[in-house]
XYZ file of C-alpha atoms in Angstrom:
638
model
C -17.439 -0.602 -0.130
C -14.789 -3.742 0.320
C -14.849 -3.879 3.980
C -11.487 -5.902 3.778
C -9.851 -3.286 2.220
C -10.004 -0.738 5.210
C -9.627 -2.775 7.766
C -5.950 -2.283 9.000
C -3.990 0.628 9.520
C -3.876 2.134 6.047
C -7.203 2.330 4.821
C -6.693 0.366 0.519
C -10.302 1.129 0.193
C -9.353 5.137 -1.119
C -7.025 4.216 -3.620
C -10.077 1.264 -4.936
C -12.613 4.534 -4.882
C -10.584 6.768 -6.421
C -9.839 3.563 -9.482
C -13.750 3.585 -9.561
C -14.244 7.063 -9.551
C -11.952 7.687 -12.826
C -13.802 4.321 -14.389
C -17.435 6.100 -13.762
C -16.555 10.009 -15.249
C -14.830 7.634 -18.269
C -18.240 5.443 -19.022
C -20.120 9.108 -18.081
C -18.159 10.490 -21.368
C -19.844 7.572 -23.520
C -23.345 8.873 -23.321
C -25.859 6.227 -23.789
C -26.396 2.038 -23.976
C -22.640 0.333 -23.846
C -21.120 -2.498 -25.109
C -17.591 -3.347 -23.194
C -15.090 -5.500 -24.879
C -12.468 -6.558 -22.652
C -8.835 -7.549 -23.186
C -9.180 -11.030 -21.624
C -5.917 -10.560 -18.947
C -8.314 -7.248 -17.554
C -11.044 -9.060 -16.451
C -9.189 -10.054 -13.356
C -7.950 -6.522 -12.030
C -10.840 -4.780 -12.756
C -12.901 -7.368 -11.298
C -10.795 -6.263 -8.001
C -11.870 -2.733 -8.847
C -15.568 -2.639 -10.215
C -18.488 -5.308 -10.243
C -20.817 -5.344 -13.137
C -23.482 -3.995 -11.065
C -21.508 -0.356 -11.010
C -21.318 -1.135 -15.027
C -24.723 -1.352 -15.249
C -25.327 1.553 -13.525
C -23.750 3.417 -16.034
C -25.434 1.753 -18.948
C -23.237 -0.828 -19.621
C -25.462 -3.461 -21.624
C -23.236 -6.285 -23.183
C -19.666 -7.427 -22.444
C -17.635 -9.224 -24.395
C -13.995 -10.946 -24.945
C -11.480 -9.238 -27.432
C -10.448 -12.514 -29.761
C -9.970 -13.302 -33.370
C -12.844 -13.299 -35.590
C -16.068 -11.259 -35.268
C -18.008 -9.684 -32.486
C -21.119 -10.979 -32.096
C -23.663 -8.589 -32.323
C -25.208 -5.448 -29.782
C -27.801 -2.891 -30.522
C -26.054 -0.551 -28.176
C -25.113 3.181 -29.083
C -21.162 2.157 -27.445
C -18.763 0.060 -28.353
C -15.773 0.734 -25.708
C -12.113 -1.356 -25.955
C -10.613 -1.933 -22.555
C -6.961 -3.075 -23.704
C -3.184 -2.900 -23.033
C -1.554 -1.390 -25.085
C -0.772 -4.448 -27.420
C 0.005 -4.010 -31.382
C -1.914 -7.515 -32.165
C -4.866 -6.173 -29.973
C -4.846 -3.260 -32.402
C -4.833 -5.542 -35.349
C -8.295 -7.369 -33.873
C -9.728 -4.005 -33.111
C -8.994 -2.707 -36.326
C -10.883 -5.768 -38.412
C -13.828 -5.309 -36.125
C -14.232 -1.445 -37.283
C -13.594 -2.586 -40.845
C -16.650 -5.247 -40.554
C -19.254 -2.961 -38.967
C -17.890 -0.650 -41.845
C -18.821 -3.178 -44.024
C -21.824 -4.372 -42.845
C -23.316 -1.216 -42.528
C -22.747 -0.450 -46.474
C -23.912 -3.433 -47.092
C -27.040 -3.030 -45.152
C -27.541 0.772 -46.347
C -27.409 -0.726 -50.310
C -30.266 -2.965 -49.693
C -32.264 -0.506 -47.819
C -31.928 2.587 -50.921
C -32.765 -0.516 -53.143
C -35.888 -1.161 -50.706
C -36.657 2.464 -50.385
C -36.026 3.442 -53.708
C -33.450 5.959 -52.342
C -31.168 7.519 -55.790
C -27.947 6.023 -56.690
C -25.960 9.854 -55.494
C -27.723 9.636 -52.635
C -26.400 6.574 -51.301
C -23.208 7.484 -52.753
C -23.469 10.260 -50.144
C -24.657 8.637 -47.261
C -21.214 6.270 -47.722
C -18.987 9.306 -47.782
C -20.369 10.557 -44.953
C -20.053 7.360 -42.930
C -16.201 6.921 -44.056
C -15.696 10.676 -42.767
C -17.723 10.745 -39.850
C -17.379 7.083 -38.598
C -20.994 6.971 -38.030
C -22.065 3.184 -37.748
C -25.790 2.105 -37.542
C -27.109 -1.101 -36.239
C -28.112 -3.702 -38.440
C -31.961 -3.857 -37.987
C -33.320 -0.946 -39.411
C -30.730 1.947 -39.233
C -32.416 3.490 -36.340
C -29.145 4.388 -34.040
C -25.546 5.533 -34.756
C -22.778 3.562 -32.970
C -19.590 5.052 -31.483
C -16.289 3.672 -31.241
C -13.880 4.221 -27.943
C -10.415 2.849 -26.590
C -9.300 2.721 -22.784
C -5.993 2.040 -22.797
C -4.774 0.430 -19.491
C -2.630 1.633 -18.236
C -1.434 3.840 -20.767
C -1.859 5.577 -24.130
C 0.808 4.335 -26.878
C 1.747 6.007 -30.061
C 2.549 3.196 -31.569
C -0.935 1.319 -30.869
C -2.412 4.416 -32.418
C -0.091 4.675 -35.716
C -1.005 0.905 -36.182
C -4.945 2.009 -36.567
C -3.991 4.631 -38.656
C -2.281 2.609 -40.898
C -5.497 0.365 -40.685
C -7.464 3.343 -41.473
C -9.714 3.224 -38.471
C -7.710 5.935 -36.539
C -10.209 8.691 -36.901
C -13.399 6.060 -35.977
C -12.678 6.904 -32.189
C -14.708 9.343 -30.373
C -12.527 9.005 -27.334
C -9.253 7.640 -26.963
C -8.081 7.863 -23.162
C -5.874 5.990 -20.903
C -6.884 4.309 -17.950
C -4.069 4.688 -14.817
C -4.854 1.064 -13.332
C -1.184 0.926 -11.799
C -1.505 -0.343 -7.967
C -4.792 -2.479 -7.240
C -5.685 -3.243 -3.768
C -5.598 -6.834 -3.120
C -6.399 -6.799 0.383
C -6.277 -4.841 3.293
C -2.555 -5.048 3.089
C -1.570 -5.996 -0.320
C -1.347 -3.943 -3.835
C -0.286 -5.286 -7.154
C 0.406 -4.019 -10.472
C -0.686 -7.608 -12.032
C 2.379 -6.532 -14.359
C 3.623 -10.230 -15.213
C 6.276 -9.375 -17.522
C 8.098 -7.104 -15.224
C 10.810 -9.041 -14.304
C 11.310 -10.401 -17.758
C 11.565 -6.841 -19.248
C 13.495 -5.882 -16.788
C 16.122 -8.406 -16.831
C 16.089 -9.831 -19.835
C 14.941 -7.113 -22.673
C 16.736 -4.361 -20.648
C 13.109 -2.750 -21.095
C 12.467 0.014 -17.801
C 9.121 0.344 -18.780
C 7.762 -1.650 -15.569
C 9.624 0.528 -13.789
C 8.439 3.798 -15.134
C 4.787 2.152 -13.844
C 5.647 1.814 -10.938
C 7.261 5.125 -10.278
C 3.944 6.612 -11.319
C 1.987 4.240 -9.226
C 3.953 5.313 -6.490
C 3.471 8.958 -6.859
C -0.420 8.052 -7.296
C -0.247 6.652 -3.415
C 1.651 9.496 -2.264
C -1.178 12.138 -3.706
C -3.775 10.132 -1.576
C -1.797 9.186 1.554
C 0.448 11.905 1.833
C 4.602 11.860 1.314
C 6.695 8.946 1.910
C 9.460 10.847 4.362
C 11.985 8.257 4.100
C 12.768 5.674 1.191
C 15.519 2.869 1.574
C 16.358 0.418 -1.166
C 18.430 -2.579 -3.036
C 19.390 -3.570 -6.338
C 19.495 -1.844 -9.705
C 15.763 -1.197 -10.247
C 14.954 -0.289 -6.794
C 17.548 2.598 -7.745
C 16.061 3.569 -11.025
C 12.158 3.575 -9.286
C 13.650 5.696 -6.448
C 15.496 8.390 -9.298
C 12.006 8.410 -11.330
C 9.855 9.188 -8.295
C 12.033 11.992 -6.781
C 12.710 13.463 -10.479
C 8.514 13.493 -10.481
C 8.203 14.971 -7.148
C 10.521 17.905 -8.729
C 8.650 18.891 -11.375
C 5.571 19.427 -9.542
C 7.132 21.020 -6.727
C 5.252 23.892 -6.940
C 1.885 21.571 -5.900
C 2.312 20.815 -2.320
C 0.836 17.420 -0.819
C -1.376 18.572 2.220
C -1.561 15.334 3.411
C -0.323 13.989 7.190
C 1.827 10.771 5.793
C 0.459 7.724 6.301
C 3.566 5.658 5.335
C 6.785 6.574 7.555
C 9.274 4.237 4.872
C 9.161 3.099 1.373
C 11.279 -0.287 1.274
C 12.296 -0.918 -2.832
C 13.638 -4.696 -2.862
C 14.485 -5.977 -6.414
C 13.993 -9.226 -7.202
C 16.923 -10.222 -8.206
C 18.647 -9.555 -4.885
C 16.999 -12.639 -3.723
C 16.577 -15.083 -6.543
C 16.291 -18.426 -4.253
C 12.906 -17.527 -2.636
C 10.528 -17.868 -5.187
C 12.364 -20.690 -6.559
C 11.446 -22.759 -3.036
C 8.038 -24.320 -2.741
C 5.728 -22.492 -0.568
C 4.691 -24.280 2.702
C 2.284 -21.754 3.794
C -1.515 -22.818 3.522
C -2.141 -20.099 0.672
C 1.097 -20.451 -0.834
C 0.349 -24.203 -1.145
C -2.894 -23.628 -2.765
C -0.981 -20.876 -5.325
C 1.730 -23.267 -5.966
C -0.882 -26.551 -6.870
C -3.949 -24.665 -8.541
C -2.432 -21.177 -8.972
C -4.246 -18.035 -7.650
C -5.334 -15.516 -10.080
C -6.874 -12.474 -8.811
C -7.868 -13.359 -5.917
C -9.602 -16.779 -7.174
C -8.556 -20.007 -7.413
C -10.593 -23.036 -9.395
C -10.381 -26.367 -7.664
C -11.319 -30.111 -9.015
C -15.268 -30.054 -8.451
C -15.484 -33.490 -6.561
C -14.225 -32.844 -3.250
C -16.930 -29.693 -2.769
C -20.343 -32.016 -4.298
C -22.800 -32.749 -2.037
C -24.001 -36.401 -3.023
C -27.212 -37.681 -2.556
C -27.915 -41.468 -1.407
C -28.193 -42.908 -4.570
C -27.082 -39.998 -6.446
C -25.070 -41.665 -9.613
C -21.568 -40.546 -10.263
C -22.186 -39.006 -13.465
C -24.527 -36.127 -11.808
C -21.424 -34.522 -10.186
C -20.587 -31.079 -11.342
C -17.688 -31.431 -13.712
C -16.957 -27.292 -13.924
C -13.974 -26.733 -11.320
C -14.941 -24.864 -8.518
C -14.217 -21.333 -7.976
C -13.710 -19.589 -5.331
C -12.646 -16.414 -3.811
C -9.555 -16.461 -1.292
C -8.846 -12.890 0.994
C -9.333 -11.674 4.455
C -13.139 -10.570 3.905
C -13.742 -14.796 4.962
C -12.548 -14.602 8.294
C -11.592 -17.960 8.674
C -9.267 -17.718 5.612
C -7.758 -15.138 7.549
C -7.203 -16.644 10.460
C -5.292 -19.771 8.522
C -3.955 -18.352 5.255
C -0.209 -17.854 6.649
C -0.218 -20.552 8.432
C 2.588 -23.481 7.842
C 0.533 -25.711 6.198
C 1.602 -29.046 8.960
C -1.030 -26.244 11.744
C -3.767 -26.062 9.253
C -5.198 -29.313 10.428
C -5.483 -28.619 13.938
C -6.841 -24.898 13.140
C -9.779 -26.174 11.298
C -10.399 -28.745 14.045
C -10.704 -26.166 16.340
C -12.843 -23.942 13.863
C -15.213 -26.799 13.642
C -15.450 -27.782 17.222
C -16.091 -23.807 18.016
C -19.138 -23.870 15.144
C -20.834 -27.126 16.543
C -20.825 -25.809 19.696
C -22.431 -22.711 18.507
C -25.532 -24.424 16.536
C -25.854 -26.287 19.850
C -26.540 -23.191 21.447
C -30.447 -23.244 20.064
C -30.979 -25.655 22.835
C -30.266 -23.398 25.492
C -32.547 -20.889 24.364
C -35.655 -21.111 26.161
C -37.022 -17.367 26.495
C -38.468 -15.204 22.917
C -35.276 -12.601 23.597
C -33.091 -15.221 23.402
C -34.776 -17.924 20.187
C -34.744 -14.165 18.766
C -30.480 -13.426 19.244
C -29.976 -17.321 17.697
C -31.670 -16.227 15.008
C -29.988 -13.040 14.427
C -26.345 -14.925 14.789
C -27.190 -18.314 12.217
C -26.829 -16.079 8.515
C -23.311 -15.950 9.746
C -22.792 -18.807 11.669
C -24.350 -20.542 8.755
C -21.359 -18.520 6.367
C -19.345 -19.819 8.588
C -20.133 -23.513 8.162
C -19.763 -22.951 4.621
C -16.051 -21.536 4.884
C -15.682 -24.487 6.482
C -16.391 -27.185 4.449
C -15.336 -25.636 1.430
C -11.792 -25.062 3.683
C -11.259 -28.696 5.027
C -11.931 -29.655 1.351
C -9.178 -27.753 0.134
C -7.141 -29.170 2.369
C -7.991 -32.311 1.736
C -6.587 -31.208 -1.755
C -3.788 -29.960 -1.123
C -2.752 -32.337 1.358
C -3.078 -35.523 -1.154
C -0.296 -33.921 -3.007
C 2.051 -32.723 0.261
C 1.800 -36.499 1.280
C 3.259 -38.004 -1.783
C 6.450 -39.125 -2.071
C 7.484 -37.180 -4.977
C 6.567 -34.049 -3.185
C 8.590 -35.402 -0.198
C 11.427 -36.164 -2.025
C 11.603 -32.884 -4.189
C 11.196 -30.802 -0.866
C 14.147 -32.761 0.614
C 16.593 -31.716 -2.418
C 15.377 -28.489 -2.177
C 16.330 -28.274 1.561
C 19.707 -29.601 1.083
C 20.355 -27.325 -1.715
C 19.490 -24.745 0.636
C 21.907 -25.922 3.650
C 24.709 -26.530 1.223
C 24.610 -30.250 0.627
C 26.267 -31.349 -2.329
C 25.701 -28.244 -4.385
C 28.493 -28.732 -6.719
C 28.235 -31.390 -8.573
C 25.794 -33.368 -10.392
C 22.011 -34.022 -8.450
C 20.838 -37.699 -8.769
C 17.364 -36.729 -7.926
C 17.417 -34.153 -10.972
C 18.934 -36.573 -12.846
C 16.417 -39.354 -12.418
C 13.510 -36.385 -12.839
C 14.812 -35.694 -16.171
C 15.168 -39.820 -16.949
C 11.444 -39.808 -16.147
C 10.504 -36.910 -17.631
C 8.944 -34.907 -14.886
C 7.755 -31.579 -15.690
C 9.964 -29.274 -17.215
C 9.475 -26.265 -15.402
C 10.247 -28.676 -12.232
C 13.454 -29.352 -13.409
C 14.476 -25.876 -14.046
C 13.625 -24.799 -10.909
C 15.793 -27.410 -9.327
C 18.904 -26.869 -11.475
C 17.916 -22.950 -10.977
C 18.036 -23.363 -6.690
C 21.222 -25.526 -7.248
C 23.031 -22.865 -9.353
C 21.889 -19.827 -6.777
C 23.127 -21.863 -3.878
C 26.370 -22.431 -5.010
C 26.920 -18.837 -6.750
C 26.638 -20.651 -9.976
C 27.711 -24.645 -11.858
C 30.715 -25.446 -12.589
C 30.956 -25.713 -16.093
C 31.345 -29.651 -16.768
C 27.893 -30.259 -14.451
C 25.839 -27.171 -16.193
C 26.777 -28.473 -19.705
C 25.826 -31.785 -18.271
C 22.344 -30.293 -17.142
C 21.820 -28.752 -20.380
C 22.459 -31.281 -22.508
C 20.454 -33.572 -20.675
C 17.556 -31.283 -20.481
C 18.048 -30.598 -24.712
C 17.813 -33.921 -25.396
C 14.726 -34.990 -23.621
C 12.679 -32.448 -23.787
C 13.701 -30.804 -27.296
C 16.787 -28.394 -28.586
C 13.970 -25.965 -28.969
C 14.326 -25.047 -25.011
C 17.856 -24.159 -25.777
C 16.685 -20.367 -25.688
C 15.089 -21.052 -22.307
C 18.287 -22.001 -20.841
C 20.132 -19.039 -22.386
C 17.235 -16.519 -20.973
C 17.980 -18.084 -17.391
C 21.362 -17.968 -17.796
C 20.859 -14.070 -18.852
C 18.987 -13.302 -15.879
C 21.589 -15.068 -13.183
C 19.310 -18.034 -12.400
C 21.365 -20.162 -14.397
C 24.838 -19.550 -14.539
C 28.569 -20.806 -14.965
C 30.870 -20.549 -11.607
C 33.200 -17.549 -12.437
C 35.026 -17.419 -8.693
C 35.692 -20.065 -6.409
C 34.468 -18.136 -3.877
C 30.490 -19.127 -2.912
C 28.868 -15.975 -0.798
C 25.904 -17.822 -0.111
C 27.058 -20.033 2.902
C 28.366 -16.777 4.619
C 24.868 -14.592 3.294
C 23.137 -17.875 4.578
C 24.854 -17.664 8.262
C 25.030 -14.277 8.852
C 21.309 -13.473 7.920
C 20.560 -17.320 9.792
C 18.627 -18.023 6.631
C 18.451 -21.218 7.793
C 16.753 -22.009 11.128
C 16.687 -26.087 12.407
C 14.556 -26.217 14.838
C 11.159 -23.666 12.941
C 8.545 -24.267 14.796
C 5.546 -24.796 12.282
C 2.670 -24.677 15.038
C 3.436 -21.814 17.306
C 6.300 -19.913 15.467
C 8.846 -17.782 16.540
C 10.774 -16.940 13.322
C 9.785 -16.271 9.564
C 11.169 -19.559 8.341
C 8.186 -21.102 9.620
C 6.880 -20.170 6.143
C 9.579 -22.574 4.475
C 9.663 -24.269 7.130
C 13.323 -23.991 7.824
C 14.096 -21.276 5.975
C 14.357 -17.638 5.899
C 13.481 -15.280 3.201
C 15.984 -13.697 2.321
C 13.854 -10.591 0.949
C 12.510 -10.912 4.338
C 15.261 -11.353 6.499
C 16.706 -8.153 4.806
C 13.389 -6.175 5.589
C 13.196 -7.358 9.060
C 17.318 -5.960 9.633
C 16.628 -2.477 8.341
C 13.885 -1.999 10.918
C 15.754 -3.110 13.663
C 18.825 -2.754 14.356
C 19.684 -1.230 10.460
C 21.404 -1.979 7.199
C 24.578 -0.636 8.612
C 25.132 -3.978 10.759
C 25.223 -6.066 7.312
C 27.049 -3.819 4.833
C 29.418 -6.803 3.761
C 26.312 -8.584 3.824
C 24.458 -5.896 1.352
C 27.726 -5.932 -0.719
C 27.455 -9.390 -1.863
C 24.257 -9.007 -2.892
C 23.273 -7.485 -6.300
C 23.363 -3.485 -7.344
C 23.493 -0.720 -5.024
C 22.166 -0.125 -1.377
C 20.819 3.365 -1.069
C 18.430 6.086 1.612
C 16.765 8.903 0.427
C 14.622 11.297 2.265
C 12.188 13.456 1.006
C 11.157 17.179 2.631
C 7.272 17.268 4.016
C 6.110 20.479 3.917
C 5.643 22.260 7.412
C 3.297 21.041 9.663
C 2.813 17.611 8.338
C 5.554 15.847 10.505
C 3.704 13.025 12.319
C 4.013 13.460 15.706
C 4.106 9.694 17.152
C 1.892 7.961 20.036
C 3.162 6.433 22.646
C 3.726 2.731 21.583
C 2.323 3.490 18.316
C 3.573 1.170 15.441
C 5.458 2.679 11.993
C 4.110 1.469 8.682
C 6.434 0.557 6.335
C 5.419 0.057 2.203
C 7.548 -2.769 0.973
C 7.382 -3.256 -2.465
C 8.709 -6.168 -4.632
C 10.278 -5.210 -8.049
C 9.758 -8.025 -10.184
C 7.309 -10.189 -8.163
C 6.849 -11.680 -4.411
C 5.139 -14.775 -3.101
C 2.702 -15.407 -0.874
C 4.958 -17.313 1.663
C 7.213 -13.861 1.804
C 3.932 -11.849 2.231
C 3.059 -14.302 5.127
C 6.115 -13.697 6.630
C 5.876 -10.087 6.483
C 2.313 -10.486 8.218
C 4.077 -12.673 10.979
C 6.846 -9.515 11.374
C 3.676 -7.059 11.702
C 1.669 -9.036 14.013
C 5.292 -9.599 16.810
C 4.649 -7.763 19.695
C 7.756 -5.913 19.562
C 8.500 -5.427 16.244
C 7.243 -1.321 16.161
C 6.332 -2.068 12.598
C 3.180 -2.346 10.509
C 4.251 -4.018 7.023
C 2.166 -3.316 3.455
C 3.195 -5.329 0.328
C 3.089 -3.920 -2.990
C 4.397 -5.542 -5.983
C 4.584 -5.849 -9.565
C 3.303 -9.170 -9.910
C 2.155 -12.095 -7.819
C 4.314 -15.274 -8.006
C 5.249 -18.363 -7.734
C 8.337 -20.720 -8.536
C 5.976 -21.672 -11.863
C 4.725 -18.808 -12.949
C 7.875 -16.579 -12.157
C 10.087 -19.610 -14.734
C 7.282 -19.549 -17.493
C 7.399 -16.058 -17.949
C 11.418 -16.469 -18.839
C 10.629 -19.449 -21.182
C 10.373 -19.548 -25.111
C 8.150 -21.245 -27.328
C 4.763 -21.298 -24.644
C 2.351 -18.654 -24.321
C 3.761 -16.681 -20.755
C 1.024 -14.437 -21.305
C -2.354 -14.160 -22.060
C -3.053 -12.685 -25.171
């Protein structure tokens, strides 16, 4: 069981058991040895769901990676594909059929020549393999191998006409889908891992994502009961909201039995807030996302700040594989600093340390048997503790080598004034001297990108200047980047003269001076100085309500909407004194992990009367979020 899962007030750890529960009658089907082989970008996710040691319990001999070119070879009686549903995954898979196909004939000629076996005979045997896909291993023909596909998360008719036009349709013994729509992240986080989202969304008009998460949603209803109330913004939000109550129609006749867990369902589309993802993080995990990028709840760091030398140890010893390491709430002292503004980080870990020194001096003190005996009882995790540590001030050693440079400096400081209105319409000599230097690319568009949100778009003459500029150093091939951000309203021409964002800015005091990074008071701690808007909009509905900011809400992209759905009798919560609602907030084309700090902060205020969980199609950042809208690079693993 992930402890870390069920430790707050909605308990993630059912919705992981029922994912594993599904996975375990699936390999149970497969009778017999197993060979997995995995579509690389579900390693991660299912990692979150099931170690190898419940694979192995089910048989599960050999994994391997789904590539180009041949599998290597497994005497097991299985051979399952774990894959999206992907057309050039089907192509791969397909080949791989064809060879064992192959390789079996092949194998069966030599052995009728070896055994003497007649010419019709063998001529049989073939048929019989073509018609009942019965593959033997190579060594002496002594077991017959069976092909399956999982599809995660869902069966496609198109992925299957592709492998009957490859003629390895009917090689399948099963063919199933695999409903892997909401993982549990942590104790108060969910994803979809769904990286295209926003890009199909927004850009290929595709409402696919959607459709997933309308289904995922319906999955956490059937194990936490009915969500009573759902509020929402933006286009998406709208469609998810229309999919989920058309759902609950048609299986009206199957009543949930379940006392609700969740009071509100908050649907926020992303691109009601397109500035906050764009801004750098300034939250300890955000930091670490932002500089090494988190990927399922790991992160690999350069090996050299976490070696241990050895007097006269040489250089050339050091481990040279980055270090990985796993980052959620299950290390308590990640925990305790993860949301913090990076500037208290420091002094937290100071503390930390001083708290652990003292407690190895401890063994001192202990004099009697009772007592030597409760030291030793408390040092495994004290010990753990020590660890988390070092491995902690290390990475913040890391992280704060690049936070003290002066390019970082400088780029926060445009990025700032951008977001207090300074000099927003016209031509940024910082950008300008980025591109003459040839920074990254995907820092430049994010620049240019905050710039154009902040001022409700460019005027013409100074986006033409950007793009040219950006064409010419960094090649005319990027000219379908800028059109995709300029399709999605990151990147746009000024069509009024009218800006909303100064009065959006004021009214929702997305901007706070005085954020107090050590002891805060305010969500903009997590920018430190500004708001979220995402955020900012969350925190109004619970208190005092949308309807104090409809002019607000009207500036802001697609339609505001409530909807509440009927519980069936007897299954209205009936509320303790001072007892907190839980609200699900979920993030329709990606969130960060400054905004889910934030969130965190609004649970964790004494008088906020609200319990926040985050659920989202993707995790993001300012990097990730660009390259899936860029041409010409691989956005996604293949």
């Amino acid at each position: 069981m992930a402890a870390h899962l069920s430790y707050g007030k909605v308990n993630l750890n059912i919705l992981r058991e029922a994912a594993r529960k599904d996975l375990r009658e699936f390999l149970d089907k497969c009778a017999g040895s197993k060979a997995i082989v995995w579509d690389e970008y579900l390693t991660g996710p299912f990692g979150l769901i099931a170690q190898y040691s419940l694979l192995k319990e089910h048989e599960v001999e050999k994994m391997f990676t789904l590539k180009s070119g041949k599998l290597p070879n497994a005497d097991v009686k299985n051979i399952i594909f774990f894959v999206r549903p992907r057309l050039e995954l089907m192509d791969i898979i397909a080949k791989n059929v064809q060879r064992y196909v192959t390789s079996f004939i092949i194998t069966l000629h030599k052995v009728t020549k070896q055994d003497k076996i007649p010419t019709s005979s063998f001529r049989l045997c073939v048929l019989r393999i073509v018609l009942d896909c019965a593959l033997f291993s190579e060594d002496r023909l002594h077991s017959s191998r069976d092909f399956h596909i999982l599809f995660v998360p869902r069966r496609s008719m198109l992925c299957e006409q592709r492998l009957k036009d490859q003629g390895v349709l009917g090689s399948f013994i099963n063919m199933e889908e695999y409903i892997l729509d909401l993982i549990p992240y942590d104790g108060d986080l969910l994803s979809m891992e769904y990286e295209s989202a926003f890009r199909e969304c927004y850009l290929e008009n595709d409402q696919t994502s959607l459709y997933h998460t309308a289904k995922g949603l319906m999955t956490l209803q059937a194990l936490y009961g009915t969500i009573p109330q759902i509020y929402g913004k933006g286009d998406c939000a709208r469609h998810v909201a229309n999919m989920m109550l058309r759902m609950k129609r048609e299986f009206a006749g199957i009543q949930n039995q379940i006392l609700p867990v969740f009071d509100t369902l908050l649907l926020l589309d992303r691109n009601v807030d397109l500035l906050t993802p764009l801004a750098t993080q300034l939250t300890y995990e955000g930091l670490i996302d932002e500089i090494y990028g988190i990927n399922n709840g790991y992160v690999k760091l350069p090996p050299e700040k976490f070696a241990q030398m050895k007097q006269g140890e040489a250089s050339k010893d050091l481990p040279t594989e980055p270090k990985k390491l796993q980052l959620n709430s299950a290390e308590e002292l990640y925990a305790e600093i993860r949301d913090k503004n990076f500037n208290a980080v420091g002094a937290a870990l100071s503390k930390k340390a001083k708290i652990i020194s003292a407690a190895f001096e401890e063994r001192h003190n202990a004099k009697t048997v009772g007592e030597i005996k409760q030291f030793v009882s408390q040092l495994p995790h004290m010990q753990a503790a020590r660890s988390s540590l070092a491995n902690h001030t290390s990475i913040a050693e890391l992280v704060k080598d690049i936070t003290t440079s002066e390019a970082f400096f400088d780029s926060l400081t445009v990025e700032q004034e951008f977001m207090t209105g300074v000099d927003t319409d016209k031509v940024n000599t910082y950008i300008e001297d980025c591109i003459a230097q040839k920074d990254p690319l995907i820092k430049i568009l994010r620049l240019v990108c905050m710039q154009s949100v902040c001022n409700n778009g460019l005027k013409q003459k100074v986006l033409d200047y950007y793009k040219r500029e950006i064409l010419q150093t960094y090649g005319y091939e990027h000219i379908l980047t800028l059109h995709n951000l300029e399709k999605v309203g990151l990147l746009k021409p000024q069509t009024s003269s009218r800006n909303n964002y100064p009065t959006i800015r004021k009214t929702l005091k997305l901007w706070m001076e005085d954020a107090n990074e050590q002891n805060p008071n305010d969500i903009s701690y997590v920018y430190s100085g500004y708001a979220p808007l995402s955020i900012r909009l969350t925190q109004v509905l619970a208190r005092p309500g949308w309807r104090s900011i409809e002019e607000v809400l009207k500036m802001l992209p697609g339609p505001h909407f409530e909807e509440r759905q009927q519980l069936p009798s007897g299954l209205h919560k009936k509320r303790q004194q001072g007892e907190n609602r839980t609200t699900l907030v979920f993030f329709l084309g990606g969130v960060t992990y400054a905004e889910i700090a934030a969130l965190r902060f609004l649970s964790q205020m004494e008088d906020s009367g609200m319990e926040y969980i985050i659920a989202t199609t993707k995790l993001i950042n300012g990097t990730t979020w660009i390259k899936t809208l860029m041409e010409g690079i691989s956005w996604s693993p293949k």
